[in-house]
Structures are given as structure tokens and as C-alpha cells.
mmCIF file with all atom_site columns, C-alpha atoms and ligand atoms in Angstrom:
data_model
loop_
_atom_site.group_PDB
_atom_site.id
_atom_site.type_symbol
_atom_site.label_atom_id
_atom_site.label_alt_id
_atom_site.label_comp_id
_atom_site.label_asym_id
_atom_site.label_entity_id
_atom_site.label_seq_id
_atom_site.pdbx_PDB_ins_code
_atom_site.Cartn_x
_atom_site.Cartn_y
_atom_site.Cartn_z
_atom_site.occupancy
_atom_site.B_iso_or_equiv
_atom_site.pdbx_formal_charge
_atom_site.auth_seq_id
_atom_site.auth_comp_id
_atom_site.auth_asym_id
_atom_site.auth_atom_id
_atom_site.pdbx_PDB_model_num
ATOM   1   C  CA  . MET A 1 1   ? -5.418  4.261   20.120  1.00 0.00 ? 1   MET A CA  1
ATOM   2   C  CA  . HIS A 1 2   ? -4.357  1.171   18.323  1.00 0.00 ? 2   HIS A CA  1
ATOM   3   C  CA  . GLU A 1 3   ? -0.859  0.766   18.064  1.00 0.00 ? 3   GLU A CA  1
ATOM   4   C  CA  . CYS A 1 4   ? -0.229  0.784   14.017  1.00 0.00 ? 4   CYS A CA  1
ATOM   5   C  CA  . ILE A 1 5   ? 1.464   3.251   12.419  1.00 0.00 ? 5   ILE A CA  1
ATOM   6   C  CA  . PHE A 1 6   ? -0.348  2.893   9.801   1.00 0.00 ? 6   PHE A CA  1
ATOM   7   C  CA  . CYS A 1 7   ? -3.384  3.409   11.209  1.00 0.00 ? 7   CYS A CA  1
ATOM   8   C  CA  . LYS A 1 8   ? -1.953  6.494   13.068  1.00 0.00 ? 8   LYS A CA  1
ATOM   9   C  CA  . ILE A 1 9   ? -1.452  8.372   9.159   1.00 0.00 ? 9   ILE A CA  1
ATOM   10  C  CA  . ILE A 1 10  ? -4.996  6.983   8.382   1.00 0.00 ? 10  ILE A CA  1
ATOM   11  C  CA  . ALA A 1 11  ? -6.431  8.743   11.970  1.00 0.00 ? 11  ALA A CA  1
ATOM   12  C  CA  . GLY A 1 12  ? -3.727  11.816  11.039  1.00 0.00 ? 12  GLY A CA  1
ATOM   13  C  CA  . THR A 1 13  ? -2.102  11.326  14.329  1.00 0.00 ? 13  THR A CA  1
ATOM   14  C  CA  . SER A 1 14  ? 1.347   10.212  12.207  1.00 0.00 ? 14  SER A CA  1
ATOM   15  C  CA  . PRO A 1 15  ? 2.979   12.216  9.941   1.00 0.00 ? 15  PRO A CA  1
ATOM   16  C  CA  . ALA A 1 16  ? 2.868   10.507  5.575   1.00 0.00 ? 16  ALA A CA  1
ATOM   17  C  CA  . HIS A 1 17  ? 3.343   12.221  2.053   1.00 0.00 ? 17  HIS A CA  1
ATOM   18  C  CA  . ILE A 1 18  ? -0.337  11.962  1.209   1.00 0.00 ? 18  ILE A CA  1
ATOM   19  C  CA  . ILE A 1 19  ? -0.621  10.905  -2.691  1.00 0.00 ? 19  ILE A CA  1
ATOM   20  C  CA  . LEU A 1 20  ? -4.851  10.312  -2.466  1.00 0.00 ? 20  LEU A CA  1
ATOM   21  C  CA  . ARG A 1 21  ? -7.731  9.648   -0.110  1.00 0.00 ? 21  ARG A CA  1
ATOM   22  C  CA  . THR A 1 22  ? -11.062 7.973   -0.387  1.00 0.00 ? 22  THR A CA  1
ATOM   23  C  CA  . PRO A 1 23  ? -13.465 6.498   2.220   1.00 0.00 ? 23  PRO A CA  1
ATOM   24  C  CA  . ASP A 1 24  ? -11.623 2.890   1.735   1.00 0.00 ? 24  ASP A CA  1
ATOM   25  C  CA  . VAL A 1 25  ? -8.103  3.557   0.665   1.00 0.00 ? 25  VAL A CA  1
ATOM   26  C  CA  . ILE A 1 26  ? -5.409  5.793   1.349   1.00 0.00 ? 26  ILE A CA  1
ATOM   27  C  CA  . VAL A 1 27  ? -1.488  5.999   -1.108  1.00 0.00 ? 27  VAL A CA  1
ATOM   28  C  CA  . ILE A 1 28  ? 1.032   7.160   1.227   1.00 0.00 ? 28  ILE A CA  1
ATOM   29  C  CA  . LYS A 1 29  ? 4.592   7.243   -0.204  1.00 0.00 ? 29  LYS A CA  1
ATOM   30  C  CA  . ASP A 1 30  ? 7.106   4.489   1.447   1.00 0.00 ? 30  ASP A CA  1
ATOM   31  C  CA  . ILE A 1 31  ? 8.956   6.630   3.912   1.00 0.00 ? 31  ILE A CA  1
ATOM   32  C  CA  . ASN A 1 32  ? 12.625  4.208   2.721   1.00 0.00 ? 32  ASN A CA  1
ATOM   33  C  CA  . PRO A 1 33  ? 11.977  3.275   -0.760  1.00 0.00 ? 33  PRO A CA  1
ATOM   34  C  CA  . LYS A 1 34  ? 13.070  0.873   -2.950  1.00 0.00 ? 34  LYS A CA  1
ATOM   35  C  CA  . ALA A 1 35  ? 12.335  2.426   -6.327  1.00 0.00 ? 35  ALA A CA  1
ATOM   36  C  CA  . PRO A 1 36  ? 12.087  5.888   -7.766  1.00 0.00 ? 36  PRO A CA  1
ATOM   37  C  CA  . ILE A 1 37  ? 8.848   5.521   -7.354  1.00 0.00 ? 37  ILE A CA  1
ATOM   38  C  CA  . HIS A 1 38  ? 7.547   3.787   -4.212  1.00 0.00 ? 38  HIS A CA  1
ATOM   39  C  CA  . TYR A 1 39  ? 3.422   4.393   -2.843  1.00 0.00 ? 39  TYR A CA  1
ATOM   40  C  CA  . LEU A 1 40  ? 1.911   1.930   -0.157  1.00 0.00 ? 40  LEU A CA  1
ATOM   41  C  CA  . VAL A 1 41  ? -1.593  1.481   -0.902  1.00 0.00 ? 41  VAL A CA  1
ATOM   42  C  CA  . ILE A 1 42  ? -3.120  0.808   2.397   1.00 0.00 ? 42  ILE A CA  1
ATOM   43  C  CA  . PRO A 1 43  ? -7.281  -0.200  3.237   1.00 0.00 ? 43  PRO A CA  1
ATOM   44  C  CA  . THR A 1 44  ? -7.952  2.850   6.138   1.00 0.00 ? 44  THR A CA  1
ATOM   45  C  CA  . LYS A 1 45  ? -9.873  -0.414  7.371   1.00 0.00 ? 45  LYS A CA  1
ATOM   46  C  CA  . HIS A 1 46  ? -6.958  -2.375  9.905   1.00 0.00 ? 46  HIS A CA  1
ATOM   47  C  CA  . ILE A 1 47  ? -6.935  -5.674  8.813   1.00 0.00 ? 47  ILE A CA  1
ATOM   48  C  CA  . ALA A 1 48  ? -3.214  -7.817  9.508   1.00 0.00 ? 48  ALA A CA  1
ATOM   49  C  CA  . ASP A 1 49  ? -3.052  -9.297  5.936   1.00 0.00 ? 49  ASP A CA  1
ATOM   50  C  CA  . LEU A 1 50  ? -4.397  -10.682 3.527   1.00 0.00 ? 50  LEU A CA  1
ATOM   51  C  CA  . ARG A 1 51  ? -5.173  -13.718 5.109   1.00 0.00 ? 51  ARG A CA  1
ATOM   52  C  CA  . ASP A 1 52  ? -7.711  -12.003 6.947   1.00 0.00 ? 52  ASP A CA  1
ATOM   53  C  CA  . LEU A 1 53  ? -10.047 -10.455 4.078   1.00 0.00 ? 53  LEU A CA  1
ATOM   54  C  CA  . SER A 1 54  ? -13.342 -12.130 3.854   1.00 0.00 ? 54  SER A CA  1
ATOM   55  C  CA  . SER A 1 55  ? -16.127 -11.373 1.409   1.00 0.00 ? 55  SER A CA  1
ATOM   56  C  CA  . GLN A 1 56  ? -17.303 -8.440  3.239   1.00 0.00 ? 56  GLN A CA  1
ATOM   57  C  CA  . ASP A 1 57  ? -14.046 -6.908  2.087   1.00 0.00 ? 57  ASP A CA  1
ATOM   58  C  CA  . ALA A 1 58  ? -15.019 -7.632  -1.452  1.00 0.00 ? 58  ALA A CA  1
ATOM   59  C  CA  . THR A 1 59  ? -16.012 -3.790  -1.959  1.00 0.00 ? 59  THR A CA  1
ATOM   60  C  CA  . MET A 1 60  ? -12.912 -2.756  -0.095  1.00 0.00 ? 60  MET A CA  1
ATOM   61  C  CA  . ALA A 1 61  ? -10.755 -5.090  -1.573  1.00 0.00 ? 61  ALA A CA  1
ATOM   62  C  CA  . GLY A 1 62  ? -11.089 -4.498  -5.045  1.00 0.00 ? 62  GLY A CA  1
ATOM   63  C  CA  . ASN A 1 63  ? -10.956 -1.043  -4.745  1.00 0.00 ? 63  ASN A CA  1
ATOM   64  C  CA  . LEU A 1 64  ? -7.651  -1.178  -3.406  1.00 0.00 ? 64  LEU A CA  1
ATOM   65  C  CA  . LEU A 1 65  ? -6.831  -2.615  -6.602  1.00 0.00 ? 65  LEU A CA  1
ATOM   66  C  CA  . LEU A 1 66  ? -8.608  0.418   -8.281  1.00 0.00 ? 66  LEU A CA  1
ATOM   67  C  CA  . THR A 1 67  ? -7.166  2.534   -6.922  1.00 0.00 ? 67  THR A CA  1
ATOM   68  C  CA  . CYS A 1 68  ? -3.567  1.277   -8.112  1.00 0.00 ? 68  CYS A CA  1
ATOM   69  C  CA  . THR A 1 69  ? -5.017  1.475   -11.664 1.00 0.00 ? 69  THR A CA  1
ATOM   70  C  CA  . GLN A 1 70  ? -5.806  4.993   -10.551 1.00 0.00 ? 70  GLN A CA  1
ATOM   71  C  CA  . VAL A 1 71  ? -2.425  6.254   -9.424  1.00 0.00 ? 71  VAL A CA  1
ATOM   72  C  CA  . SER A 1 72  ? -1.033  4.638   -13.022 1.00 0.00 ? 72  SER A CA  1
ATOM   73  C  CA  . ASN A 1 73  ? -3.603  5.972   -15.077 1.00 0.00 ? 73  ASN A CA  1
ATOM   74  C  CA  . GLU A 1 74  ? -3.736  9.343   -13.295 1.00 0.00 ? 74  GLU A CA  1
ATOM   75  C  CA  . LEU A 1 75  ? -0.513  10.339  -11.905 1.00 0.00 ? 75  LEU A CA  1
ATOM   76  C  CA  . LEU A 1 76  ? 1.642   8.137   -13.110 1.00 0.00 ? 76  LEU A CA  1
ATOM   77  C  CA  . GLN A 1 77  ? 1.283   8.240   -16.945 1.00 0.00 ? 77  GLN A CA  1
ATOM   78  C  CA  . GLY A 1 78  ? 0.602   4.654   -18.010 1.00 0.00 ? 78  GLY A CA  1
ATOM   79  C  CA  . THR A 1 79  ? 4.397   3.722   -16.702 1.00 0.00 ? 79  THR A CA  1
ATOM   80  C  CA  . PRO A 1 80  ? 4.976   0.175   -15.961 1.00 0.00 ? 80  PRO A CA  1
ATOM   81  C  CA  . PHE A 1 81  ? 4.659   -0.908  -12.858 1.00 0.00 ? 81  PHE A CA  1
ATOM   82  C  CA  . ARG A 1 82  ? 5.286   -3.426  -10.095 1.00 0.00 ? 82  ARG A CA  1
ATOM   83  C  CA  . LEU A 1 83  ? 2.770   -4.388  -7.058  1.00 0.00 ? 83  LEU A CA  1
ATOM   84  C  CA  . VAL A 1 84  ? 3.999   -6.937  -4.050  1.00 0.00 ? 84  VAL A CA  1
ATOM   85  C  CA  . VAL A 1 85  ? 2.433   -7.270  -1.190  1.00 0.00 ? 85  VAL A CA  1
ATOM   86  C  CA  . ASN A 1 86  ? 3.888   -9.574  1.987   1.00 0.00 ? 86  ASN A CA  1
ATOM   87  C  CA  . ASN A 1 87  ? 1.731   -11.884 3.532   1.00 0.00 ? 87  ASN A CA  1
ATOM   88  C  CA  . GLY A 1 88  ? 3.503   -12.916 7.439   1.00 0.00 ? 88  GLY A CA  1
ATOM   89  C  CA  . ALA A 1 89  ? 6.785   -12.602 8.561   1.00 0.00 ? 89  ALA A CA  1
ATOM   90  C  CA  . ALA A 1 90  ? 8.370   -14.826 6.611   1.00 0.00 ? 90  ALA A CA  1
ATOM   91  C  CA  . ALA A 1 91  ? 7.216   -13.472 3.463   1.00 0.00 ? 91  ALA A CA  1
ATOM   92  C  CA  . GLY A 1 92  ? 8.959   -10.059 4.629   1.00 0.00 ? 92  GLY A CA  1
ATOM   93  C  CA  . GLN A 1 93  ? 5.636   -8.254  6.188   1.00 0.00 ? 93  GLN A CA  1
ATOM   94  C  CA  . VAL A 1 94  ? 7.527   -5.923  8.767   1.00 0.00 ? 94  VAL A CA  1
ATOM   95  C  CA  . VAL A 1 95  ? 3.917   -3.443  9.161   1.00 0.00 ? 95  VAL A CA  1
ATOM   96  C  CA  . PHE A 1 96  ? 1.076   -5.357  10.292  1.00 0.00 ? 96  PHE A CA  1
ATOM   97  C  CA  . HIS A 1 97  ? -1.675  -4.028  8.841   1.00 0.00 ? 97  HIS A CA  1
ATOM   98  C  CA  . ALA A 1 98  ? -2.244  -5.036  5.322   1.00 0.00 ? 98  ALA A CA  1
ATOM   99  C  CA  . HIS A 1 99  ? -0.499  -2.999  2.239   1.00 0.00 ? 99  HIS A CA  1
ATOM   100 C  CA  . ILE A 1 100 ? 0.439   -2.940  -1.174  1.00 0.00 ? 100 ILE A CA  1
ATOM   101 C  CA  . HIS A 1 101 ? 3.645   -1.708  -2.577  1.00 0.00 ? 101 HIS A CA  1
ATOM   102 C  CA  . LEU A 1 102 ? 3.631   -0.015  -5.783  1.00 0.00 ? 102 LEU A CA  1
ATOM   103 C  CA  . LEU A 1 103 ? 6.700   0.688   -7.353  1.00 0.00 ? 103 LEU A CA  1
ATOM   104 C  CA  . ALA A 1 104 ? 7.212   1.982   -10.327 1.00 0.00 ? 104 ALA A CA  1
ATOM   105 C  CA  . GLY A 1 105 ? 10.288  4.523   -12.187 1.00 0.00 ? 105 GLY A CA  1
ATOM   106 C  CA  . THR A 1 106 ? 13.169  1.842   -13.303 1.00 0.00 ? 106 THR A CA  1
ATOM   107 C  CA  . GLN A 1 107 ? 13.494  -1.702  -15.149 1.00 0.00 ? 107 GLN A CA  1
ATOM   108 C  CA  . MET A 1 108 ? 13.015  -4.736  -12.773 1.00 0.00 ? 108 MET A CA  1
ATOM   109 C  CA  . ASN A 1 109 ? 13.741  -7.975  -12.824 1.00 0.00 ? 109 ASN A CA  1
ATOM   110 C  CA  . ASN A 1 110 ? 12.396  -11.420 -12.220 1.00 0.00 ? 110 ASN A CA  1
ATOM   111 C  CA  . PHE A 1 111 ? 12.138  -11.806 -8.258  1.00 0.00 ? 111 PHE A CA  1
ATOM   112 C  CA  . PHE A 1 112 ? 15.324  -13.499 -6.625  1.00 0.00 ? 112 PHE A CA  1
HETATM 113 P  P1  . LIG B 2 .   ? 6.768   -5.005  4.726   1.00 0.00 ? 201 LIG B P1  1
HETATM 114 O  O1  . LIG B 2 .   ? 7.457   -5.114  4.670   1.00 0.00 ? 201 LIG B O1  1
HETATM 115 O  O2  . LIG B 2 .   ? 5.736   -5.268  3.651   1.00 0.00 ? 201 LIG B O2  1
HETATM 116 O  O3  . LIG B 2 .   ? 5.888   -5.063  6.076   1.00 0.00 ? 201 LIG B O3  1
HETATM 117 O  O4  . LIG B 2 .   ? 6.551   -3.225  4.220   1.00 0.00 ? 201 LIG B O4  1
HETATM 118 C  C1  . LIG B 2 .   ? 6.172   -2.149  5.157   1.00 0.00 ? 201 LIG B C1  1
HETATM 119 C  C2  . LIG B 2 .   ? 6.593   -0.731  4.254   1.00 0.00 ? 201 LIG B C2  1
HETATM 120 O  O5  . LIG B 2 .   ? 6.272   0.215   5.112   1.00 0.00 ? 201 LIG B O5  1
HETATM 121 C  C3  . LIG B 2 .   ? 7.977   -0.263  4.327   1.00 0.00 ? 201 LIG B C3  1
HETATM 122 O  O6  . LIG B 2 .   ? 8.499   -0.222  2.811   1.00 0.00 ? 201 LIG B O6  1
HETATM 123 C  C4  . LIG B 2 .   ? 8.537   0.517   5.012   1.00 0.00 ? 201 LIG B C4  1
HETATM 124 O  O7  . LIG B 2 .   ? 9.898   1.458   4.333   1.00 0.00 ? 201 LIG B O7  1
HETATM 125 C  C5  . LIG B 2 .   ? 7.184   1.507   4.800   1.00 0.00 ? 201 LIG B C5  1
HETATM 126 N  N1  . LIG B 2 .   ? 7.386   2.292   6.123   1.00 0.00 ? 201 LIG B N1  1
HETATM 127 C  C6  . LIG B 2 .   ? 6.960   2.121   7.502   1.00 0.00 ? 201 LIG B C6  1
HETATM 128 N  N2  . LIG B 2 .   ? 6.972   3.182   7.961   1.00 0.00 ? 201 LIG B N2  1
HETATM 129 C  C7  . LIG B 2 .   ? 6.562   4.270   7.592   1.00 0.00 ? 201 LIG B C7  1
HETATM 130 C  C8  . LIG B 2 .   ? 5.882   5.749   8.012   1.00 0.00 ? 201 LIG B C8  1
HETATM 131 N  N3  . LIG B 2 .   ? 5.714   6.389   8.248   1.00 0.00 ? 201 LIG B N3  1
HETATM 132 N  N4  . LIG B 2 .   ? 5.440   5.896   6.708   1.00 0.00 ? 201 LIG B N4  1
HETATM 133 C  C9  . LIG B 2 .   ? 5.698   5.793   5.412   1.00 0.00 ? 201 LIG B C9  1
HETATM 134 N  N5  . LIG B 2 .   ? 5.949   4.196   5.306   1.00 0.00 ? 201 LIG B N5  1
HETATM 135 C  C10 . LIG B 2 .   ? 6.442   3.880   6.368   1.00 0.00 ? 201 LIG B C10 1
HETATM 136 ZN ZN1 . LIG B 2 .   ? -3.744  -0.764  11.609  1.00 0.00 ? 202 LIG B ZN1 1
#
């Protein structure tokens, strides 16, 4: 089996707090939250990062963003939120299965 923690969570062989799941996307709580609300919006298809997206992934990529909207509207009452995607180690990525960080629940300042 693929040695990827997010693939294992998607396969159900590693535990996670799952917020919602569709055929294309799974949303879990980040195990080490950086904000009061810190979810990870993860494609069920393994791709390393957004640099590996192709036009064939257009529907999935759209569904990732629409899932963020769904989480905001249905679970977070439309509270302001921030999305972060790290692509590559130098950008801070440590899990090399693409994912969107959805952060909310606190006042955030500008980056850096
Ligand atoms: P990144 O630096 O963008 O690769 O972020 C990876 C994120 O995955 C970090 O915020 C970790 O806390 C989170 N993470 C790693 N392992 C798990 C896990 N088993 N369950 C939930 N979140 C995880
Ligand atoms: Zn994976």
C-alpha cells in the first residue's frame, strides 16, 4: 500500500477526525491545529502538490474549493476563513499529498 498518511486516512487504515467526505474530497481536523478551527481539505486522489494538477483534474480541483465553501456555509456559519496551500518543502509542505489548510476562528494578520 502507498506509504502516505493521507492515503491511509482516506483508505480508513489510519485514524482521523473526519468532518465530511465526498467521492473526490475528504475534510479532516488537523492533528496539530494552528488556529481554533484548522481543517485539511484533501483530494482523495493522491497528487503530491498543486504543481501536479492537470486539466483532467479540473472537476476535482473545483470540488476542493467548493468543499471549502460548503464547510464555511454549512459548518462554520460563514465565519471568515483563510486557505493556505504549501507546494514543496521550501514552501513549508511536510505531507506530500496535496491539501488545503482551512483556518478560522481567530483574528489573522498578514503573512510573515
Ligand atoms: P503541510 O505543512 O502543508 O504539509 O501540512 C501538513 C499538515 O498535516 C500539518 O498541519 C500537520 O499537523 C497535519 N497532519 C499530519 N499528520 C496528520 C494526521 N495524521 N492527521 C491530521 N493532520 C495531520
Ligand atoms: Zn496520498
